[in-house]
Amino acid sequence: MPTIDDHEVLIKVKYTGICGTDWSIYTGKYSADRLPLIAGHEFSGTIAQVGKKARGLKEGDRVTADINMSCGTCFYCRRGQKLMCRDFLQLGIHIDGTYAEYVKAPYDQVHVLPDSLDFLSGAFIEPVSCVIHSSKAAKVTHGSSVAVIGSGLGVLHGLLARLRGAAPVIVIGDNAKRLAIAKEFGVDVTINIKEGKDPVAEVKKLTGGRGADFVVEAVGTPKTYEQAFEMVRPGGTIAAFGICAGDDTIKVRPYDLVLGEKTVVGSCAGVGPDWPDAIALLANGHIKPQSMFSMIVPVEELESALKQLRTDPNLIKVFVSTEISKREILAK
Ligand SMILES: [Zn+2]
Ligand SMILES: [Zn+2]
């Protein structure tokens, strides 16, 4: 049981969504210097205890929490760039997270869930906030063409591009089920690379031979990053979202960057205002993620679920609970 200080709250965890980052931690590719660690960072729960100086919250509140913590006083924190803080810590990635009955969080990181948001959607706010952060960085405009490489969170990138008024919105992936959900979300065109089409040629065909105004890379491999540079039109913008290995490199022709005036914007995580923005879109039904929710597993099955997610193309978002004893299937 975590013990809280005056500025913290104790949260009884309801659900935690399994994220690709958890696999990287489990396999020792990420946060290895932080182990042993309780992972889990996409969560919802109920406040069980409130620190003496924690304002605006009470026991029983249904909540989630912004997982990004920083020192508050360094060069970056003073400039509102806490993700670059040298003492940057994420709940469930660098410090103990939510694959547990209880977690503690600083009160000013906690967000109360509106009544219209259930606990499952509450545990999905974190990934939505990450996609919103990227979408804001890219500044997608009405009527601009957007190509998203990747059909994991790429599906949500496609939906957000739609919400920003982009057209056409193209999502490229290798998973028929996820691409069908992208269609459900109102994406104009999906390209399944398993059908053997060259995604760069297809995107050019759909954009008058130029390439897309915006390309979102949401896979995280050198190959797909190189495709993003090929697929974006001169004067266009690449949103770098997929996380490669730390020592991966790509081939880019500086000539094309200079003469082609291509812009690249990175985005690390959803932070600060991205959280209430994600809550607003979910609570008002502008993002209806339920078709992405596959199942809930008891925490004892976390390890097997992590492995199953690597191999079963029908699974999308899997949640973990300490309160159930057998799997609950959500969407087929
Ligand atoms: Zn995550
Ligand atoms: Zn700092």
Tab-separated table of C-alpha atoms and ligand atoms in Angstrom:
chain	number	residue	atom	x	y	z
A	1	MET	CA	0.000	0.000	0.000
A	2	PRO	CA	1.618	3.288	-1.066
A	3	THR	CA	1.718	5.939	1.678
A	4	ILE	CA	0.784	9.430	0.561
A	5	ASP	CA	2.148	12.808	1.571
A	6	ASP	CA	0.066	15.966	2.056
A	7	HIS	CA	0.038	16.820	-1.671
A	8	GLU	CA	-0.876	13.360	-2.905
A	9	VAL	CA	-3.968	11.209	-3.219
A	10	LEU	CA	-4.306	7.447	-2.975
A	11	ILE	CA	-6.301	5.904	-5.814
A	12	LYS	CA	-7.959	2.480	-5.825
A	13	VAL	CA	-7.226	1.323	-9.374
A	14	LYS	CA	-10.196	0.093	-11.431
A	15	TYR	CA	-8.702	-0.641	-14.873
A	16	THR	CA	-5.324	-0.319	-16.563
A	17	GLY	CA	-4.956	-0.511	-20.343
A	18	ILE	CA	-2.009	-2.531	-21.648
A	19	CYS	CA	0.286	-0.378	-23.786
A	20	GLY	CA	3.155	-1.254	-26.148
A	21	THR	CA	5.444	0.505	-23.685
A	22	ASP	CA	4.631	-2.213	-21.122
A	23	TRP	CA	6.020	-4.826	-23.516
A	24	SER	CA	9.210	-2.763	-23.921
A	25	ILE	CA	9.560	-2.576	-20.133
A	26	TYR	CA	8.794	-6.294	-19.739
A	27	THR	CA	11.446	-7.231	-22.311
A	28	GLY	CA	14.024	-4.883	-20.783
A	29	LYS	CA	14.179	-2.496	-23.763
A	30	TYR	CA	12.866	0.454	-21.802
A	31	SER	CA	13.236	1.678	-18.210
A	32	ALA	CA	15.653	-1.187	-17.458
A	33	ASP	CA	17.450	1.031	-14.941
A	34	ARG	CA	14.159	1.442	-13.036
A	35	LEU	CA	13.447	-2.238	-12.407
A	36	PRO	CA	11.964	-3.704	-10.323
A	37	LEU	CA	8.981	-1.516	-11.104
A	38	ILE	CA	5.190	-1.794	-11.047
A	39	ALA	CA	4.298	-0.839	-14.637
A	40	GLY	CA	0.871	0.322	-15.858
A	41	HIS	CA	0.073	3.909	-16.824
A	42	GLU	CA	-3.266	4.012	-18.713
A	43	PHE	CA	-5.693	3.852	-15.832
A	44	SER	CA	-8.837	4.867	-14.022
A	45	GLY	CA	-9.897	4.438	-10.418
A	46	THR	CA	-11.521	5.913	-7.326
A	47	ILE	CA	-9.912	8.151	-4.725
A	48	ALA	CA	-9.435	6.199	-1.489
A	49	GLN	CA	-7.553	8.799	0.550
A	50	VAL	CA	-6.822	12.511	0.150
A	51	GLY	CA	-3.665	14.242	1.422
A	52	LYS	CA	-4.126	17.230	3.766
A	53	LYS	CA	-3.120	19.782	1.132
A	54	ALA	CA	-4.785	18.112	-1.877
A	55	ARG	CA	-7.377	20.594	-3.082
A	56	GLY	CA	-10.572	20.047	-5.038
A	57	LEU	CA	-10.693	16.265	-4.627
A	58	LYS	CA	-12.552	13.981	-2.250
A	59	GLU	CA	-12.743	10.329	-1.345
A	60	GLY	CA	-14.888	8.419	-3.835
A	61	ASP	CA	-14.126	10.696	-6.820
A	62	ARG	CA	-13.771	8.724	-10.071
A	63	VAL	CA	-10.433	9.795	-11.541
A	64	THR	CA	-7.404	9.268	-13.730
A	65	ALA	CA	-4.060	11.082	-13.563
A	66	ASP	CA	-1.632	12.796	-15.921
A	67	ILE	CA	1.361	10.467	-15.628
A	68	ASN	CA	4.012	13.068	-16.502
A	69	MET	CA	5.900	14.561	-13.569
A	70	SER	CA	8.772	17.016	-13.577
A	71	CYS	CA	10.846	19.150	-11.229
A	72	GLY	CA	8.943	22.379	-11.913
A	73	THR	CA	11.980	24.646	-11.665
A	74	CYS	CA	14.460	23.757	-14.453
A	75	PHE	CA	15.024	25.531	-17.786
A	76	TYR	CA	12.399	23.356	-19.538
A	77	CYS	CA	9.796	23.352	-16.768
A	78	ARG	CA	9.926	27.172	-16.608
A	79	ARG	CA	9.163	27.249	-20.315
A	80	GLY	CA	6.197	24.888	-20.104
A	81	GLN	CA	8.168	22.024	-21.696
A	82	LYS	CA	8.033	19.603	-18.773
A	83	LEU	CA	8.432	16.575	-21.073
A	84	MET	CA	12.042	17.720	-21.611
A	85	CYS	CA	12.742	18.092	-17.864
A	86	ARG	CA	15.960	16.423	-16.765
A	87	ASP	CA	14.105	14.944	-13.790
A	88	PHE	CA	11.169	13.823	-15.932
A	89	LEU	CA	9.270	10.864	-14.414
A	90	GLN	CA	6.270	8.973	-15.729
A	91	LEU	CA	3.941	6.983	-13.526
A	92	GLY	CA	4.221	3.291	-14.404
A	93	ILE	CA	7.281	3.864	-16.588
A	94	HIS	CA	9.863	5.341	-14.199
A	95	ILE	CA	7.990	5.106	-10.885
A	96	ASP	CA	5.424	2.581	-9.609
A	97	GLY	CA	2.222	2.517	-11.649
A	98	THR	CA	-1.142	0.897	-11.786
A	99	TYR	CA	-0.873	-2.882	-12.265
A	100	ALA	CA	-1.734	-2.906	-8.578
A	101	GLU	CA	-4.697	-2.411	-6.263
A	102	TYR	CA	-3.575	1.101	-5.316
A	103	VAL	CA	-1.442	3.884	-6.752
A	104	LYS	CA	-0.562	7.321	-5.470
A	105	ALA	CA	-0.407	10.520	-7.519
A	106	PRO	CA	0.180	14.230	-6.855
A	107	TYR	CA	-3.252	15.865	-6.501
A	108	ASP	CA	-2.588	18.470	-9.195
A	109	GLN	CA	-2.041	15.687	-11.767
A	110	VAL	CA	-5.425	14.091	-11.053
A	111	HIS	CA	-8.460	14.547	-13.323
A	112	VAL	CA	-12.017	13.770	-12.215
A	113	LEU	CA	-13.979	11.728	-14.766
A	114	PRO	CA	-17.258	13.299	-15.939
A	115	ASP	CA	-20.361	11.188	-15.203
A	116	SER	CA	-20.683	10.338	-18.908
A	117	LEU	CA	-17.267	8.661	-18.932
A	118	ASP	CA	-17.107	5.070	-17.704
A	119	PHE	CA	-14.008	3.551	-16.097
A	120	LEU	CA	-12.905	1.802	-19.307
A	121	SER	CA	-12.945	5.045	-21.302
A	122	GLY	CA	-11.309	6.689	-18.278
A	123	ALA	CA	-8.410	4.268	-18.670
A	124	PHE	CA	-8.181	5.262	-22.346
A	125	ILE	CA	-7.656	9.006	-21.713
A	126	GLU	CA	-3.848	8.667	-21.640
A	127	PRO	CA	-3.419	7.260	-25.174
A	128	VAL	CA	-5.981	9.750	-26.526
A	129	SER	CA	-4.037	12.601	-24.874
A	130	CYS	CA	-0.852	11.421	-26.633
A	131	VAL	CA	-2.537	11.500	-30.028
A	132	ILE	CA	-4.000	14.944	-29.264
A	133	HIS	CA	-0.517	16.216	-28.341
A	134	SER	CA	0.791	15.084	-31.726
A	135	SER	CA	-2.210	16.475	-33.593
A	136	LYS	CA	-1.764	19.892	-31.968
A	137	ALA	CA	1.964	19.874	-32.817
A	138	ALA	CA	1.255	19.110	-36.487
A	139	LYS	CA	-1.513	21.779	-36.719
A	140	VAL	CA	-3.576	19.894	-39.283
A	141	THR	CA	-5.887	22.315	-41.141
A	142	HIS	CA	-9.313	22.023	-42.824
A	143	GLY	CA	-9.253	20.365	-46.204
A	144	SER	CA	-5.655	19.210	-45.959
A	145	SER	CA	-4.712	15.660	-46.844
A	146	VAL	CA	-3.451	13.466	-44.020
A	147	ALA	CA	-1.786	10.066	-44.377
A	148	VAL	CA	-1.325	8.051	-41.201
A	149	ILE	CA	1.186	5.194	-41.248
A	150	GLY	CA	0.103	2.657	-38.648
A	151	SER	CA	-3.187	1.176	-37.536
A	152	GLY	CA	-2.598	0.902	-33.784
A	153	LEU	CA	-3.017	4.380	-32.325
A	154	GLY	CA	-2.882	5.390	-36.016
A	155	VAL	CA	-6.598	4.693	-36.054
A	156	LEU	CA	-7.066	7.486	-33.495
A	157	HIS	CA	-4.751	9.772	-35.477
A	158	GLY	CA	-7.091	9.201	-38.422
A	159	LEU	CA	-10.123	10.077	-36.310
A	160	LEU	CA	-8.496	13.235	-34.925
A	161	ALA	CA	-7.517	14.322	-38.452
A	162	ARG	CA	-11.193	13.960	-39.355
A	163	LEU	CA	-12.184	16.017	-36.308
A	164	ARG	CA	-9.762	18.729	-37.472
A	165	GLY	CA	-11.483	18.838	-40.866
A	166	ALA	CA	-8.826	17.126	-42.961
A	167	ALA	CA	-9.707	15.492	-46.291
A	168	PRO	CA	-8.845	13.010	-47.509
A	169	VAL	CA	-7.705	11.118	-44.431
A	170	ILE	CA	-5.769	7.956	-45.319
A	171	VAL	CA	-4.781	5.254	-42.820
A	172	ILE	CA	-2.149	2.679	-43.788
A	173	GLY	CA	-1.753	-0.572	-41.866
A	174	ASP	CA	-1.469	-4.332	-42.011
A	175	ASN	CA	-4.403	-5.311	-39.801
A	176	ALA	CA	-7.794	-5.651	-41.521
A	177	LYS	CA	-9.765	-5.430	-38.286
A	178	ARG	CA	-8.081	-2.208	-37.177
A	179	LEU	CA	-8.434	-0.693	-40.644
A	180	ALA	CA	-12.158	-1.517	-40.525
A	181	ILE	CA	-12.389	0.434	-37.264
A	182	ALA	CA	-10.598	3.353	-38.956
A	183	LYS	CA	-13.339	3.286	-41.598
A	184	GLU	CA	-15.937	3.220	-38.825
A	185	PHE	CA	-14.244	6.349	-37.442
A	186	GLY	CA	-14.870	8.121	-40.753
A	187	VAL	CA	-11.468	7.811	-42.381
A	188	ASP	CA	-11.767	8.239	-46.174
A	189	VAL	CA	-9.325	5.601	-47.429
A	190	THR	CA	-7.550	2.661	-45.812
A	191	ILE	CA	-4.580	0.899	-47.390
A	192	ASN	CA	-3.767	-2.633	-46.261
A	193	ILE	CA	-0.094	-3.170	-47.102
A	194	LYS	CA	-0.681	-6.926	-46.876
A	195	GLU	CA	-2.478	-6.588	-50.220
A	196	GLY	CA	0.894	-5.786	-51.755
A	197	LYS	CA	0.333	-2.133	-52.658
A	198	ASP	CA	3.159	0.361	-52.252
A	199	PRO	CA	1.848	2.850	-49.658
A	200	VAL	CA	3.969	5.731	-50.997
A	201	ALA	CA	2.642	5.286	-54.550
A	202	GLU	CA	-0.930	4.924	-53.255
A	203	VAL	CA	-0.767	8.118	-51.203
A	204	LYS	CA	0.685	10.027	-54.162
A	205	LYS	CA	-2.109	8.690	-56.367
A	206	LEU	CA	-4.672	9.978	-53.865
A	207	THR	CA	-3.074	13.445	-53.615
A	208	GLY	CA	-2.633	14.540	-57.215
A	209	GLY	CA	0.856	13.021	-57.423
A	210	ARG	CA	2.211	15.432	-54.780
A	211	GLY	CA	2.152	13.435	-51.556
A	212	ALA	CA	0.103	14.221	-48.448
A	213	ASP	CA	0.053	17.637	-46.775
A	214	PHE	CA	0.567	15.868	-43.444
A	215	VAL	CA	1.999	12.428	-42.725
A	216	VAL	CA	1.765	10.863	-39.262
A	217	GLU	CA	4.318	8.134	-38.554
A	218	ALA	CA	2.694	5.947	-35.899
A	219	VAL	CA	4.611	2.679	-36.268
A	220	GLY	CA	8.137	3.400	-35.092
A	221	THR	CA	10.458	1.660	-37.566
A	222	PRO	CA	13.206	3.188	-39.747
A	223	LYS	CA	11.445	1.864	-42.870
A	224	THR	CA	8.133	3.575	-42.095
A	225	TYR	CA	9.924	6.814	-41.162
A	226	GLU	CA	11.669	6.764	-44.541
A	227	GLN	CA	8.277	6.162	-46.171
A	228	ALA	CA	6.924	9.202	-44.308
A	229	PHE	CA	9.601	11.404	-45.903
A	230	GLU	CA	8.759	9.974	-49.341
A	231	MET	CA	5.020	10.333	-48.786
A	232	VAL	CA	4.850	13.944	-47.608
A	233	ARG	CA	4.516	16.629	-50.281
A	234	PRO	CA	7.028	19.466	-50.648
A	235	GLY	CA	6.091	22.064	-48.041
A	236	GLY	CA	4.301	19.414	-45.976
A	237	THR	CA	4.654	18.272	-42.381
A	238	ILE	CA	5.622	14.944	-40.817
A	239	ALA	CA	4.354	14.210	-37.316
A	240	ALA	CA	6.844	11.833	-35.684
A	241	PHE	CA	4.865	9.702	-33.224
A	242	GLY	CA	6.056	6.067	-33.446
A	243	ILE	CA	8.933	5.236	-31.120
A	244	CYS	CA	11.977	3.576	-32.720
A	245	ALA	CA	14.802	1.902	-30.814
A	246	GLY	CA	17.226	4.431	-29.348
A	247	ASP	CA	19.990	3.643	-31.835
A	248	ASP	CA	17.838	3.381	-34.988
A	249	THR	CA	18.733	5.817	-37.770
A	250	ILE	CA	17.093	6.702	-41.088
A	251	LYS	CA	18.274	7.980	-44.457
A	252	VAL	CA	16.999	11.452	-45.261
A	253	ARG	CA	18.239	13.643	-48.106
A	254	PRO	CA	18.901	17.119	-46.664
A	255	TYR	CA	18.483	18.346	-50.256
A	256	ASP	CA	14.793	17.398	-50.091
A	257	LEU	CA	14.361	19.028	-46.699
A	258	VAL	CA	15.860	22.317	-47.863
A	259	LEU	CA	14.420	22.566	-51.365
A	260	GLY	CA	11.247	20.728	-50.356
A	261	GLU	CA	10.771	22.810	-47.176
A	262	LYS	CA	9.513	19.791	-45.269
A	263	THR	CA	8.720	20.177	-41.579
A	264	VAL	CA	9.098	17.469	-38.942
A	265	VAL	CA	7.388	17.785	-35.558
A	266	GLY	CA	8.013	15.337	-32.726
A	267	SER	CA	5.649	14.566	-29.879
A	268	CYS	CA	6.530	12.567	-26.796
A	269	ALA	CA	3.367	12.260	-24.694
A	270	GLY	CA	0.044	13.797	-23.795
A	271	VAL	CA	0.616	16.335	-21.057
A	272	GLY	CA	-1.127	19.190	-19.222
A	273	PRO	CA	-4.049	20.550	-21.290
A	274	ASP	CA	-3.991	17.492	-23.573
A	275	TRP	CA	-5.697	15.596	-20.721
A	276	PRO	CA	-8.815	17.766	-20.301
A	277	ASP	CA	-8.964	17.967	-24.107
A	278	ALA	CA	-8.971	14.159	-24.337
A	279	ILE	CA	-11.622	13.986	-21.590
A	280	ALA	CA	-13.828	16.500	-23.464
A	281	LEU	CA	-13.672	14.533	-26.730
A	282	LEU	CA	-14.386	11.214	-25.005
A	283	ALA	CA	-17.070	12.513	-22.625
A	284	ASN	CA	-19.001	14.175	-25.450
A	285	GLY	CA	-18.818	11.144	-27.721
A	286	HIS	CA	-16.623	12.733	-30.402
A	287	ILE	CA	-14.285	9.815	-29.800
A	288	LYS	CA	-16.162	6.545	-29.240
A	289	PRO	CA	-13.366	4.036	-28.608
A	290	GLN	CA	-15.498	1.077	-27.506
A	291	SER	CA	-14.922	-0.893	-30.714
A	292	MET	CA	-11.196	-0.848	-29.856
A	293	PHE	CA	-11.772	-2.415	-26.423
A	294	SER	CA	-11.122	-6.175	-26.679
A	295	MET	CA	-11.213	-7.622	-23.179
A	296	ILE	CA	-10.476	-7.278	-19.468
A	297	VAL	CA	-8.122	-9.777	-17.844
A	298	PRO	CA	-7.382	-10.401	-14.152
A	299	VAL	CA	-3.991	-9.047	-13.110
A	300	GLU	CA	-2.722	-12.625	-12.690
A	301	GLU	CA	-3.025	-12.964	-16.482
A	302	LEU	CA	-1.087	-9.781	-17.262
A	303	GLU	CA	1.977	-11.640	-18.493
A	304	SER	CA	0.027	-13.984	-20.768
A	305	ALA	CA	-2.024	-11.063	-22.097
A	306	LEU	CA	1.175	-9.124	-22.890
A	307	LYS	CA	2.335	-12.088	-24.973
A	308	GLN	CA	-1.049	-12.678	-26.576
A	309	LEU	CA	-1.145	-9.050	-27.708
A	310	ARG	CA	2.040	-9.669	-29.734
A	311	THR	CA	0.532	-12.507	-31.728
A	312	ASP	CA	-3.258	-12.156	-31.860
A	313	PRO	CA	-4.264	-9.666	-34.598
A	314	ASN	CA	-7.804	-9.534	-33.246
A	315	LEU	CA	-6.801	-7.936	-29.958
A	316	ILE	CA	-6.629	-4.167	-29.787
A	317	LYS	CA	-6.953	-2.654	-26.306
A	318	VAL	CA	-6.781	-5.071	-23.384
A	319	PHE	CA	-7.462	-3.906	-19.836
A	320	VAL	CA	-6.199	-5.372	-16.579
A	321	SER	CA	-8.151	-5.497	-13.327
A	322	THR	CA	-7.317	-6.660	-9.815
A	323	GLU	CA	-11.038	-7.039	-9.073
A	324	ILE	CA	-12.014	-9.890	-11.400
A	325	SER	CA	-11.049	-13.562	-11.426
A	326	LYS	CA	-11.696	-14.452	-15.072
A	327	ARG	CA	-11.463	-12.795	-18.479
A	328	GLU	CA	-14.318	-10.600	-19.699
A	329	ILE	CA	-14.639	-10.270	-23.466
A	330	LEU	CA	-15.752	-6.776	-24.609
A	331	ALA	CA	-15.806	-6.365	-28.419
A	332	LYS	CA	-15.479	-9.303	-30.839
B	1	ZN	ZN	0.664	4.011	-23.077
B	2	ZN	ZN	12.230	20.357	-14.749
